């Protein structure tokens, strides 16, 4: 039973609850406490937050609005819907897959288990790309996003760059249709071309073409993958996480192929895992038309985004 002295917020204190029964749980406040208890028992650190987000989702209201309705009764069908959400969460399914939504770059994205849940760290990649384009005064950049997933990077860039045209590539039509939905929701669908295939393959290399290649490729070492939290290892798509031996497979291919697609002076901006910077920079050194420019840290200070630039002249 919860120690009510430790409740961190002003939610009303419910009567004693049966841990697994919803029979005597009637109000919003009681449901939150019931779910928080269940989730905490399952070892979920964010039990209170998750309980509130899932109840707000079930009731189709904002989380803030929950606080204005604490004493309201909840219908049996809403209770059942909420219970189903909580049970899913007890199996360590990520909240974003249960609600089908995740915020990124202050925009709401639909997500499903076919795509990685957008992470705040990836906003550093968007920010880096925007800085490079702004500094070079390219007003109508041509950008390619490889492994677009939910489309979060492509859509965030498109909303910030009203004259950009973006190509977004991923390996299945089902993934692209989700990315496309997100692009339409944020009214940038007409400026993103969606193409199905592997990395650069669906965009035929003509003359070097793009100002910017961006990517958050799979970069987790498969051995490490099995040690990650269950929300990641059991629920998120392995194909979006598993970067092969040392997590570096994709960088080798990207660095090898990208000079053929970048105009001279164009950039490759890629997310990396912590402690991968040196290895990725070394891989880049073997690709002479590319020069390593910088590495930017994420909000926790870990190396997160590398930038390479295609040199003006391709040396023989
Ligand atoms: N940043 C993600 C994680 O640590 C991995 C993303 C990726 O492999 N591209 O779970």
PDB file of C-alpha atoms and ligand atoms in Angstrom:
ATOM      1  CA  UNK A   1       0.000   0.000   0.000  1.00  0.00           C
ATOM      2  CA  UNK A   2       1.210   3.458  -0.836  1.00  0.00           C
ATOM      3  CA  UNK A   3       2.574   5.654   1.906  1.00  0.00           C
ATOM      4  CA  UNK A   4       0.315   8.620   1.383  1.00  0.00           C
ATOM      5  CA  UNK A   5       2.799  10.995   3.012  1.00  0.00           C
ATOM      6  CA  UNK A   6       5.013  10.702  -0.057  1.00  0.00           C
ATOM      7  CA  UNK A   7       2.428  11.796  -2.630  1.00  0.00           C
ATOM      8  CA  UNK A   8       4.252  14.477  -4.605  1.00  0.00           C
ATOM      9  CA  UNK A   9       1.237  16.375  -5.941  1.00  0.00           C
ATOM     10  CA  UNK A  10      -1.977  17.791  -4.554  1.00  0.00           C
ATOM     11  CA  UNK A  11      -4.177  14.941  -5.779  1.00  0.00           C
ATOM     12  CA  UNK A  12      -6.866  14.072  -3.260  1.00  0.00           C
ATOM     13  CA  UNK A  13      -6.025  11.039  -1.158  1.00  0.00           C
ATOM     14  CA  UNK A  14      -8.175   8.093  -2.112  1.00  0.00           C
ATOM     15  CA  UNK A  15      -9.543   5.533   0.325  1.00  0.00           C
ATOM     16  CA  UNK A  16      -7.533   2.335   0.751  1.00  0.00           C
ATOM     17  CA  UNK A  17      -7.503   0.460  -2.520  1.00  0.00           C
ATOM     18  CA  UNK A  18      -7.272  -3.148  -3.472  1.00  0.00           C
ATOM     19  CA  UNK A  19      -4.085  -3.233  -5.504  1.00  0.00           C
ATOM     20  CA  UNK A  20      -5.525  -5.193  -8.400  1.00  0.00           C
ATOM     21  CA  UNK A  21      -9.166  -4.342  -8.299  1.00  0.00           C
ATOM     22  CA  UNK A  22     -10.903  -1.369  -9.765  1.00  0.00           C
ATOM     23  CA  UNK A  23     -14.178  -2.175  -8.010  1.00  0.00           C
ATOM     24  CA  UNK A  24     -14.017   0.615  -5.441  1.00  0.00           C
ATOM     25  CA  UNK A  25     -12.130   3.064  -7.646  1.00  0.00           C
ATOM     26  CA  UNK A  26     -14.440   5.741  -8.919  1.00  0.00           C
ATOM     27  CA  UNK A  27     -12.856   9.147  -9.292  1.00  0.00           C
ATOM     28  CA  UNK A  28     -10.055  10.508 -11.438  1.00  0.00           C
ATOM     29  CA  UNK A  29      -7.841  10.948  -8.368  1.00  0.00           C
ATOM     30  CA  UNK A  30      -8.449   7.382  -7.239  1.00  0.00           C
ATOM     31  CA  UNK A  31      -7.692   5.980 -10.677  1.00  0.00           C
ATOM     32  CA  UNK A  32      -4.387   7.821 -10.867  1.00  0.00           C
ATOM     33  CA  UNK A  33      -3.348   6.481  -7.491  1.00  0.00           C
ATOM     34  CA  UNK A  34      -4.481   2.969  -8.360  1.00  0.00           C
ATOM     35  CA  UNK A  35      -2.460   2.995 -11.575  1.00  0.00           C
ATOM     36  CA  UNK A  36       0.551   4.597  -9.965  1.00  0.00           C
ATOM     37  CA  UNK A  37       0.640   1.804  -7.389  1.00  0.00           C
ATOM     38  CA  UNK A  38       0.378  -0.896 -10.028  1.00  0.00           C
ATOM     39  CA  UNK A  39       3.054   0.601 -12.209  1.00  0.00           C
ATOM     40  CA  UNK A  40       5.430   1.190  -9.335  1.00  0.00           C
ATOM     41  CA  UNK A  41       4.998  -2.414  -8.234  1.00  0.00           C
ATOM     42  CA  UNK A  42       6.163  -3.434 -11.700  1.00  0.00           C
ATOM     43  CA  UNK A  43       9.352  -1.424 -11.300  1.00  0.00           C
ATOM     44  CA  UNK A  44       8.391   1.535 -13.460  1.00  0.00           C
ATOM     45  CA  UNK A  45      10.209   4.643 -12.218  1.00  0.00           C
ATOM     46  CA  UNK A  46       7.892   7.093 -13.894  1.00  0.00           C
ATOM     47  CA  UNK A  47       4.767   5.490 -12.430  1.00  0.00           C
ATOM     48  CA  UNK A  48       3.018   8.706 -11.401  1.00  0.00           C
ATOM     49  CA  UNK A  49       3.688  10.516 -14.667  1.00  0.00           C
ATOM     50  CA  UNK A  50       2.692   7.488 -16.743  1.00  0.00           C
ATOM     51  CA  UNK A  51      -0.524   7.012 -14.761  1.00  0.00           C
ATOM     52  CA  UNK A  52      -1.511  10.607 -15.404  1.00  0.00           C
ATOM     53  CA  UNK A  53      -0.588  10.539 -19.106  1.00  0.00           C
ATOM     54  CA  UNK A  54      -2.490   7.293 -19.675  1.00  0.00           C
ATOM     55  CA  UNK A  55      -5.591   8.495 -17.848  1.00  0.00           C
ATOM     56  CA  UNK A  56      -5.571  11.813 -19.720  1.00  0.00           C
ATOM     57  CA  UNK A  57      -5.239   9.809 -22.945  1.00  0.00           C
ATOM     58  CA  UNK A  58      -8.168   7.544 -21.994  1.00  0.00           C
ATOM     59  CA  UNK A  59     -10.392  10.492 -21.102  1.00  0.00           C
ATOM     60  CA  UNK A  60      -9.294  12.482 -24.194  1.00  0.00           C
ATOM     61  CA  UNK A  61      -8.240  15.451 -22.102  1.00  0.00           C
ATOM     62  CA  UNK A  62      -4.890  17.093 -21.408  1.00  0.00           C
ATOM     63  CA  UNK A  63      -2.846  16.100 -18.391  1.00  0.00           C
ATOM     64  CA  UNK A  64      -3.311  19.576 -16.920  1.00  0.00           C
ATOM     65  CA  UNK A  65      -7.060  19.139 -17.243  1.00  0.00           C
ATOM     66  CA  UNK A  66      -6.940  16.006 -15.049  1.00  0.00           C
ATOM     67  CA  UNK A  67      -6.157  18.272 -12.131  1.00  0.00           C
ATOM     68  CA  UNK A  68      -9.375  20.191 -12.575  1.00  0.00           C
ATOM     69  CA  UNK A  69     -11.412  16.987 -12.536  1.00  0.00           C
ATOM     70  CA  UNK A  70      -9.938  15.061  -9.649  1.00  0.00           C
ATOM     71  CA  UNK A  71     -13.206  14.379  -7.914  1.00  0.00           C
ATOM     72  CA  UNK A  72     -15.185  13.537 -11.050  1.00  0.00           C
ATOM     73  CA  UNK A  73     -16.540  10.023 -11.455  1.00  0.00           C
ATOM     74  CA  UNK A  74     -15.290   7.911 -14.318  1.00  0.00           C
ATOM     75  CA  UNK A  75     -17.622   5.638 -16.290  1.00  0.00           C
ATOM     76  CA  UNK A  76     -17.198   1.867 -16.282  1.00  0.00           C
ATOM     77  CA  UNK A  77     -16.208   1.836 -19.914  1.00  0.00           C
ATOM     78  CA  UNK A  78     -13.554   4.506 -19.319  1.00  0.00           C
ATOM     79  CA  UNK A  79     -12.306   2.510 -16.331  1.00  0.00           C
ATOM     80  CA  UNK A  80     -11.992  -0.567 -18.528  1.00  0.00           C
ATOM     81  CA  UNK A  81     -10.170   1.339 -21.252  1.00  0.00           C
ATOM     82  CA  UNK A  82      -7.797   2.790 -18.684  1.00  0.00           C
ATOM     83  CA  UNK A  83      -7.174  -0.593 -17.121  1.00  0.00           C
ATOM     84  CA  UNK A  84      -6.206  -1.979 -20.523  1.00  0.00           C
ATOM     85  CA  UNK A  85      -3.712   0.860 -20.987  1.00  0.00           C
ATOM     86  CA  UNK A  86      -2.228   0.263 -17.537  1.00  0.00           C
ATOM     87  CA  UNK A  87      -1.906  -3.471 -18.148  1.00  0.00           C
ATOM     88  CA  UNK A  88      -0.039  -2.742 -21.393  1.00  0.00           C
ATOM     89  CA  UNK A  89       2.287  -0.439 -19.497  1.00  0.00           C
ATOM     90  CA  UNK A  90       2.909  -3.083 -16.812  1.00  0.00           C
ATOM     91  CA  UNK A  91       4.290  -5.210 -19.664  1.00  0.00           C
ATOM     92  CA  UNK A  92       6.747  -2.382 -20.209  1.00  0.00           C
ATOM     93  CA  UNK A  93       5.208  -1.212 -23.457  1.00  0.00           C
ATOM     94  CA  UNK A  94       6.322   2.417 -23.885  1.00  0.00           C
ATOM     95  CA  UNK A  95       3.714   5.050 -23.097  1.00  0.00           C
ATOM     96  CA  UNK A  96       4.172   6.531 -26.579  1.00  0.00           C
ATOM     97  CA  UNK A  97       3.074   3.278 -28.241  1.00  0.00           C
ATOM     98  CA  UNK A  98       0.033   3.061 -25.962  1.00  0.00           C
ATOM     99  CA  UNK A  99      -1.070   6.637 -26.633  1.00  0.00           C
ATOM    100  CA  UNK A 100       0.222   6.530 -30.229  1.00  0.00           C
ATOM    101  CA  UNK A 101       1.836   9.938 -29.792  1.00  0.00           C
ATOM    102  CA  UNK A 102       5.142  11.549 -28.948  1.00  0.00           C
ATOM    103  CA  UNK A 103       6.248  15.150 -28.886  1.00  0.00           C
ATOM    104  CA  UNK A 104       9.393  16.150 -30.757  1.00  0.00           C
ATOM    105  CA  UNK A 105      10.567  19.665 -31.609  1.00  0.00           C
ATOM    106  CA  UNK A 106       7.361  20.911 -29.924  1.00  0.00           C
ATOM    107  CA  UNK A 107       5.301  19.070 -32.544  1.00  0.00           C
ATOM    108  CA  UNK A 108       3.115  16.066 -31.927  1.00  0.00           C
ATOM    109  CA  UNK A 109       3.992  12.926 -33.919  1.00  0.00           C
ATOM    110  CA  UNK A 110       1.979   9.774 -34.357  1.00  0.00           C
ATOM    111  CA  UNK A 111       4.102   6.748 -33.541  1.00  0.00           C
ATOM    112  CA  UNK A 112       3.659   2.987 -33.617  1.00  0.00           C
ATOM    113  CA  UNK A 113       5.919  -0.004 -32.906  1.00  0.00           C
ATOM    114  CA  UNK A 114       7.243   0.050 -36.483  1.00  0.00           C
ATOM    115  CA  UNK A 115       9.201   3.212 -35.716  1.00  0.00           C
ATOM    116  CA  UNK A 116      11.595   4.418 -33.073  1.00  0.00           C
ATOM    117  CA  UNK A 117      10.058   6.772 -30.542  1.00  0.00           C
ATOM    118  CA  UNK A 118      11.574  10.211 -31.196  1.00  0.00           C
ATOM    119  CA  UNK A 119      14.087  11.170 -28.481  1.00  0.00           C
ATOM    120  CA  UNK A 120      14.900  14.667 -27.217  1.00  0.00           C
ATOM    121  CA  UNK A 121      18.570  13.967 -28.064  1.00  0.00           C
ATOM    122  CA  UNK A 122      17.679  13.860 -31.743  1.00  0.00           C
ATOM    123  CA  UNK A 123      16.591  17.499 -31.517  1.00  0.00           C
ATOM    124  CA  UNK A 124      20.324  18.294 -31.371  1.00  0.00           C
ATOM    125  CA  UNK A 125      20.613  16.857 -34.873  1.00  0.00           C
ATOM    126  CA  UNK A 126      17.796  19.096 -36.136  1.00  0.00           C
ATOM    127  CA  UNK A 127      19.322  22.108 -34.411  1.00  0.00           C
ATOM    128  CA  UNK A 128      22.753  21.359 -35.904  1.00  0.00           C
ATOM    129  CA  UNK A 129      21.348  21.027 -39.406  1.00  0.00           C
ATOM    130  CA  UNK A 130      19.459  24.323 -39.064  1.00  0.00           C
ATOM    131  CA  UNK A 131      22.570  26.138 -37.832  1.00  0.00           C
ATOM    132  CA  UNK A 132      24.650  24.920 -40.756  1.00  0.00           C
ATOM    133  CA  UNK A 133      22.050  25.978 -43.303  1.00  0.00           C
ATOM    134  CA  UNK A 134      21.462  29.347 -41.671  1.00  0.00           C
ATOM    135  CA  UNK A 135      25.181  30.104 -41.440  1.00  0.00           C
ATOM    136  CA  UNK A 136      25.649  29.290 -45.116  1.00  0.00           C
ATOM    137  CA  UNK A 137      22.545  31.298 -46.111  1.00  0.00           C
ATOM    138  CA  UNK A 138      21.061  28.475 -48.147  1.00  0.00           C
ATOM    139  CA  UNK A 139      17.417  29.454 -48.360  1.00  0.00           C
ATOM    140  CA  UNK A 140      16.003  26.587 -50.422  1.00  0.00           C
ATOM    141  CA  UNK A 141      18.065  23.589 -49.360  1.00  0.00           C
ATOM    142  CA  UNK A 142      17.654  20.088 -50.730  1.00  0.00           C
ATOM    143  CA  UNK A 143      17.787  17.673 -47.849  1.00  0.00           C
ATOM    144  CA  UNK A 144      17.747  13.898 -47.613  1.00  0.00           C
ATOM    145  CA  UNK A 145      16.667  12.147 -44.406  1.00  0.00           C
ATOM    146  CA  UNK A 146      17.764   8.501 -44.389  1.00  0.00           C
ATOM    147  CA  UNK A 147      15.758   6.155 -42.155  1.00  0.00           C
ATOM    148  CA  UNK A 148      13.053   8.695 -41.507  1.00  0.00           C
ATOM    149  CA  UNK A 149      10.881   6.477 -39.247  1.00  0.00           C
ATOM    150  CA  UNK A 150       8.069   8.650 -37.854  1.00  0.00           C
ATOM    151  CA  UNK A 151       9.389  11.454 -40.055  1.00  0.00           C
ATOM    152  CA  UNK A 152      10.262  13.531 -37.009  1.00  0.00           C
ATOM    153  CA  UNK A 153      13.538  14.925 -38.404  1.00  0.00           C
ATOM    154  CA  UNK A 154      12.203  15.601 -41.902  1.00  0.00           C
ATOM    155  CA  UNK A 155       9.018  17.226 -40.598  1.00  0.00           C
ATOM    156  CA  UNK A 156      10.820  19.327 -37.982  1.00  0.00           C
ATOM    157  CA  UNK A 157      13.234  20.609 -40.652  1.00  0.00           C
ATOM    158  CA  UNK A 158      10.413  21.271 -43.107  1.00  0.00           C
ATOM    159  CA  UNK A 159       8.478  23.336 -40.556  1.00  0.00           C
ATOM    160  CA  UNK A 160      11.575  25.453 -39.881  1.00  0.00           C
ATOM    161  CA  UNK A 161      12.663  25.832 -43.510  1.00  0.00           C
ATOM    162  CA  UNK A 162       9.673  26.944 -45.568  1.00  0.00           C
ATOM    163  CA  UNK A 163      11.600  26.784 -48.872  1.00  0.00           C
ATOM    164  CA  UNK A 164      13.346  23.476 -48.304  1.00  0.00           C
ATOM    165  CA  UNK A 165      12.566  20.352 -50.261  1.00  0.00           C
ATOM    166  CA  UNK A 166      13.156  17.158 -48.357  1.00  0.00           C
ATOM    167  CA  UNK A 167      13.447  13.533 -49.456  1.00  0.00           C
ATOM    168  CA  UNK A 168      12.582  11.064 -46.712  1.00  0.00           C
ATOM    169  CA  UNK A 169      13.641   7.450 -47.139  1.00  0.00           C
ATOM    170  CA  UNK A 170      12.750   4.351 -45.185  1.00  0.00           C
ATOM    171  CA  UNK A 171      12.647   0.673 -45.834  1.00  0.00           C
ATOM    172  CA  UNK A 172       8.919  -0.108 -45.803  1.00  0.00           C
ATOM    173  CA  UNK A 173       5.753   1.461 -47.160  1.00  0.00           C
ATOM    174  CA  UNK A 174       4.045   1.083 -43.768  1.00  0.00           C
ATOM    175  CA  UNK A 175       6.722   3.235 -42.136  1.00  0.00           C
ATOM    176  CA  UNK A 176       6.562   5.811 -44.902  1.00  0.00           C
ATOM    177  CA  UNK A 177       2.804   6.046 -44.648  1.00  0.00           C
ATOM    178  CA  UNK A 178       3.128   6.962 -40.963  1.00  0.00           C
ATOM    179  CA  UNK A 179       5.800   9.560 -41.780  1.00  0.00           C
ATOM    180  CA  UNK A 180       3.541  10.898 -44.504  1.00  0.00           C
ATOM    181  CA  UNK A 181       0.637  11.249 -42.073  1.00  0.00           C
ATOM    182  CA  UNK A 182       2.847  13.232 -39.727  1.00  0.00           C
ATOM    183  CA  UNK A 183       3.987  15.447 -42.591  1.00  0.00           C
ATOM    184  CA  UNK A 184       0.365  16.149 -43.548  1.00  0.00           C
ATOM    185  CA  UNK A 185      -0.628  16.871 -39.961  1.00  0.00           C
ATOM    186  CA  UNK A 186       2.036  19.558 -39.848  1.00  0.00           C
ATOM    187  CA  UNK A 187       1.208  20.837 -43.339  1.00  0.00           C
ATOM    188  CA  UNK A 188       4.558  20.081 -44.911  1.00  0.00           C
ATOM    189  CA  UNK A 189       3.570  16.974 -46.890  1.00  0.00           C
ATOM    190  CA  UNK A 190       3.845  18.806 -50.217  1.00  0.00           C
ATOM    191  CA  UNK A 191       7.533  19.573 -49.555  1.00  0.00           C
ATOM    192  CA  UNK A 192       8.603  16.072 -48.630  1.00  0.00           C
ATOM    193  CA  UNK A 193       9.151  13.319 -51.192  1.00  0.00           C
ATOM    194  CA  UNK A 194       8.841   9.874 -49.616  1.00  0.00           C
ATOM    195  CA  UNK A 195      10.886   7.043 -51.095  1.00  0.00           C
ATOM    196  CA  UNK A 196      11.018   3.382 -50.121  1.00  0.00           C
ATOM    197  CA  UNK A 197      14.360   1.560 -49.866  1.00  0.00           C
ATOM    198  CA  UNK A 198      17.608   1.254 -48.022  1.00  0.00           C
ATOM    199  CA  UNK A 199      19.579   4.383 -47.018  1.00  0.00           C
ATOM    200  CA  UNK A 200      20.557   6.198 -50.225  1.00  0.00           C
ATOM    201  CA  UNK A 201      19.442   3.458 -52.634  1.00  0.00           C
ATOM    202  CA  UNK A 202      16.035   4.897 -53.636  1.00  0.00           C
ATOM    203  CA  UNK A 203      17.509   8.258 -54.581  1.00  0.00           C
ATOM    204  CA  UNK A 204      19.475   7.661 -57.752  1.00  0.00           C
ATOM    205  CA  UNK A 205      22.873   9.315 -57.758  1.00  0.00           C
ATOM    206  CA  UNK A 206      22.978  11.856 -60.512  1.00  0.00           C
ATOM    207  CA  UNK A 207      25.322  14.778 -60.227  1.00  0.00           C
ATOM    208  CA  UNK A 208      25.992  15.537 -56.560  1.00  0.00           C
ATOM    209  CA  UNK A 209      22.727  16.990 -55.549  1.00  0.00           C
ATOM    210  CA  UNK A 210      21.907  17.439 -51.879  1.00  0.00           C
ATOM    211  CA  UNK A 211      22.919  20.306 -49.613  1.00  0.00           C
ATOM    212  CA  UNK A 212      22.397  18.181 -46.562  1.00  0.00           C
ATOM    213  CA  UNK A 213      22.101  14.509 -45.667  1.00  0.00           C
ATOM    214  CA  UNK A 214      20.671  13.819 -42.222  1.00  0.00           C
ATOM    215  CA  UNK A 215      20.221  10.536 -40.454  1.00  0.00           C
ATOM    216  CA  UNK A 216      19.611   8.864 -37.146  1.00  0.00           C
ATOM    217  CA  UNK A 217      20.714   5.379 -38.219  1.00  0.00           C
ATOM    218  CA  UNK A 218      20.616   2.230 -36.116  1.00  0.00           C
ATOM    219  CA  UNK A 219      23.763   2.427 -34.012  1.00  0.00           C
ATOM    220  CA  UNK A 220      23.393   0.112 -31.028  1.00  0.00           C
ATOM    221  CA  UNK A 221      25.777  -2.818 -30.685  1.00  0.00           C
ATOM    222  CA  UNK A 222      23.516  -5.929 -30.624  1.00  0.00           C
ATOM    223  CA  UNK A 223      25.207  -7.126 -27.425  1.00  0.00           C
ATOM    224  CA  UNK A 224      24.395  -3.843 -25.734  1.00  0.00           C
ATOM    225  CA  UNK A 225      20.867  -3.908 -27.115  1.00  0.00           C
ATOM    226  CA  UNK A 226      20.002  -6.888 -24.961  1.00  0.00           C
ATOM    227  CA  UNK A 227      21.027  -4.976 -21.837  1.00  0.00           C
ATOM    228  CA  UNK A 228      18.864  -1.926 -22.529  1.00  0.00           C
ATOM    229  CA  UNK A 229      15.656  -1.239 -20.655  1.00  0.00           C
ATOM    230  CA  UNK A 230      12.744  -3.488 -21.634  1.00  0.00           C
ATOM    231  CA  UNK A 231      10.831  -0.593 -23.204  1.00  0.00           C
ATOM    232  CA  UNK A 232      13.585  -0.343 -25.821  1.00  0.00           C
ATOM    233  CA  UNK A 233      14.810  -3.911 -26.261  1.00  0.00           C
ATOM    234  CA  UNK A 234      11.406  -5.608 -26.215  1.00  0.00           C
ATOM    235  CA  UNK A 235       9.248  -3.017 -27.943  1.00  0.00           C
ATOM    236  CA  UNK A 236      11.131  -0.718 -30.262  1.00  0.00           C
ATOM    237  CA  UNK A 237      11.957  -2.030 -33.748  1.00  0.00           C
ATOM    238  CA  UNK A 238      15.266  -3.845 -33.778  1.00  0.00           C
ATOM    239  CA  UNK A 239      15.890  -2.776 -37.351  1.00  0.00           C
ATOM    240  CA  UNK A 240      15.935   0.853 -36.173  1.00  0.00           C
ATOM    241  CA  UNK A 241      18.361   0.129 -33.335  1.00  0.00           C
ATOM    242  CA  UNK A 242      20.728  -2.684 -34.301  1.00  0.00           C
ATOM    243  CA  UNK A 243      23.797  -1.168 -35.923  1.00  0.00           C
ATOM    244  CA  UNK A 244      25.674  -4.460 -36.437  1.00  0.00           C
ATOM    245  CA  UNK A 245      29.044  -5.214 -34.860  1.00  0.00           C
ATOM    246  CA  UNK A 246      30.069  -2.263 -32.636  1.00  0.00           C
ATOM    247  CA  UNK A 247      26.950  -0.478 -33.886  1.00  0.00           C
ATOM    248  CA  UNK A 248      29.004   1.008 -36.726  1.00  0.00           C
ATOM    249  CA  UNK A 249      27.768  -0.810 -39.851  1.00  0.00           C
ATOM    250  CA  UNK A 250      25.645   2.019 -41.153  1.00  0.00           C
ATOM    251  CA  UNK A 251      28.306   4.695 -40.773  1.00  0.00           C
ATOM    252  CA  UNK A 252      30.698   2.770 -43.008  1.00  0.00           C
ATOM    253  CA  UNK A 253      28.103   2.633 -45.774  1.00  0.00           C
ATOM    254  CA  UNK A 254      26.927   6.187 -45.280  1.00  0.00           C
ATOM    255  CA  UNK A 255      30.376   7.682 -45.336  1.00  0.00           C
ATOM    256  CA  UNK A 256      31.302   5.640 -48.389  1.00  0.00           C
ATOM    257  CA  UNK A 257      28.178   6.547 -50.386  1.00  0.00           C
ATOM    258  CA  UNK A 258      27.368  10.079 -49.344  1.00  0.00           C
ATOM    259  CA  UNK A 259      30.010  11.957 -51.419  1.00  0.00           C
ATOM    260  CA  UNK A 260      28.142  10.792 -54.531  1.00  0.00           C
ATOM    261  CA  UNK A 261      24.981  12.496 -53.344  1.00  0.00           C
ATOM    262  CA  UNK A 262      26.310  15.688 -51.761  1.00  0.00           C
ATOM    263  CA  UNK A 263      27.118  18.817 -53.669  1.00  0.00           C
ATOM    264  CA  UNK A 264      30.598  20.186 -52.921  1.00  0.00           C
ATOM    265  CA  UNK A 265      30.362  22.024 -49.616  1.00  0.00           C
ATOM    266  CA  UNK A 266      27.281  19.993 -48.559  1.00  0.00           C
ATOM    267  CA  UNK A 267      27.048  18.287 -45.179  1.00  0.00           C
ATOM    268  CA  UNK A 268      26.373  14.903 -43.721  1.00  0.00           C
ATOM    269  CA  UNK A 269      24.878  15.256 -40.243  1.00  0.00           C
ATOM    270  CA  UNK A 270      24.428  11.986 -38.351  1.00  0.00           C
ATOM    271  CA  UNK A 271      23.398  10.969 -34.870  1.00  0.00           C
ATOM    272  CA  UNK A 272      25.862   8.663 -33.114  1.00  0.00           C
ATOM    273  CA  UNK A 273      25.893   6.622 -29.925  1.00  0.00           C
ATOM    274  CA  UNK A 274      28.008   7.617 -26.989  1.00  0.00           C
ATOM    275  CA  UNK A 275      31.658   6.621 -27.387  1.00  0.00           C
ATOM    276  CA  UNK A 276      31.288   6.168 -31.169  1.00  0.00           C
ATOM    277  CA  UNK A 277      32.733   9.523 -32.180  1.00  0.00           C
ATOM    278  CA  UNK A 278      36.359   8.450 -32.621  1.00  0.00           C
ATOM    279  CA  UNK A 279      35.460   5.355 -34.589  1.00  0.00           C
ATOM    280  CA  UNK A 280      33.098   7.275 -36.878  1.00  0.00           C
ATOM    281  CA  UNK A 281      35.659  10.030 -37.455  1.00  0.00           C
ATOM    282  CA  UNK A 282      38.240   7.351 -38.335  1.00  0.00           C
ATOM    283  CA  UNK A 283      35.823   5.784 -40.809  1.00  0.00           C
ATOM    284  CA  UNK A 284      35.334   9.220 -42.350  1.00  0.00           C
ATOM    285  CA  UNK A 285      39.060   9.724 -42.801  1.00  0.00           C
ATOM    286  CA  UNK A 286      39.136   6.990 -45.397  1.00  0.00           C
ATOM    287  CA  UNK A 287      36.590   8.886 -47.529  1.00  0.00           C
ATOM    288  CA  UNK A 288      38.689  11.682 -48.945  1.00  0.00           C
ATOM    289  CA  UNK A 289      35.971  13.923 -50.359  1.00  0.00           C
ATOM    290  CA  UNK A 290      34.509  14.136 -46.861  1.00  0.00           C
ATOM    291  CA  UNK A 291      36.047  16.109 -44.025  1.00  0.00           C
ATOM    292  CA  UNK A 292      35.038  15.791 -40.385  1.00  0.00           C
ATOM    293  CA  UNK A 293      33.832  19.174 -39.167  1.00  0.00           C
ATOM    294  CA  UNK A 294      32.542  18.821 -35.621  1.00  0.00           C
ATOM    295  CA  UNK A 295      30.777  16.746 -33.021  1.00  0.00           C
ATOM    296  CA  UNK A 296      27.979  18.206 -30.918  1.00  0.00           C
ATOM    297  CA  UNK A 297      26.869  16.931 -27.510  1.00  0.00           C
ATOM    298  CA  UNK A 298      23.338  16.082 -26.438  1.00  0.00           C
ATOM    299  CA  UNK A 299      21.591  17.628 -23.416  1.00  0.00           C
ATOM    300  CA  UNK A 300      23.468  15.253 -21.098  1.00  0.00           C
ATOM    301  CA  UNK A 301      26.848  16.272 -22.544  1.00  0.00           C
ATOM    302  CA  UNK A 302      27.431  13.019 -24.470  1.00  0.00           C
ATOM    303  CA  UNK A 303      28.784  13.083 -28.027  1.00  0.00           C
ATOM    304  CA  UNK A 304      25.650  12.821 -30.127  1.00  0.00           C
ATOM    305  CA  UNK A 305      25.887  14.386 -33.578  1.00  0.00           C
ATOM    306  CA  UNK A 306      28.747  14.327 -36.061  1.00  0.00           C
ATOM    307  CA  UNK A 307      29.102  16.661 -39.020  1.00  0.00           C
ATOM    308  CA  UNK A 308      31.123  15.906 -42.158  1.00  0.00           C
ATOM    309  CA  UNK A 309      31.461  18.243 -45.099  1.00  0.00           C
ATOM    310  CA  UNK A 310      32.114  17.302 -48.687  1.00  0.00           C
ATOM    311  CA  UNK A 311      35.177  19.146 -49.860  1.00  0.00           C
ATOM    312  CA  UNK A 312      34.982  21.388 -52.908  1.00  0.00           C
ATOM    313  CA  UNK A 313      37.242  19.257 -55.076  1.00  0.00           C
ATOM    314  CA  UNK A 314      37.122  15.537 -55.397  1.00  0.00           C
ATOM    315  CA  UNK A 315      40.733  14.466 -55.309  1.00  0.00           C
ATOM    316  CA  UNK A 316      41.810  11.587 -57.531  1.00  0.00           C
TER     317      UNK A 316
HETATM  318  N1  LIG B   1      19.178   6.752 -29.139  1.00  0.00           N
HETATM  319  C1  LIG B   1      18.514   5.493 -29.222  1.00  0.00           C
HETATM  320  C2  LIG B   1      18.683   4.720 -27.925  1.00  0.00           C
HETATM  321  O1  LIG B   1      19.648   4.904 -27.238  1.00  0.00           O
HETATM  322  C3  LIG B   1      19.052   4.661 -30.364  1.00  0.00           C
HETATM  323  C4  LIG B   1      18.748   5.275 -31.646  1.00  0.00           C
HETATM  324  C5  LIG B   1      19.442   4.614 -32.779  1.00  0.00           C
HETATM  325  O2  LIG B   1      19.973   3.492 -32.759  1.00  0.00           O
HETATM  326  N2  LIG B   1      19.450   5.339 -33.798  1.00  0.00           N
HETATM  327  O3  LIG B   1      17.845   3.936 -27.576  1.00  0.00           O
END
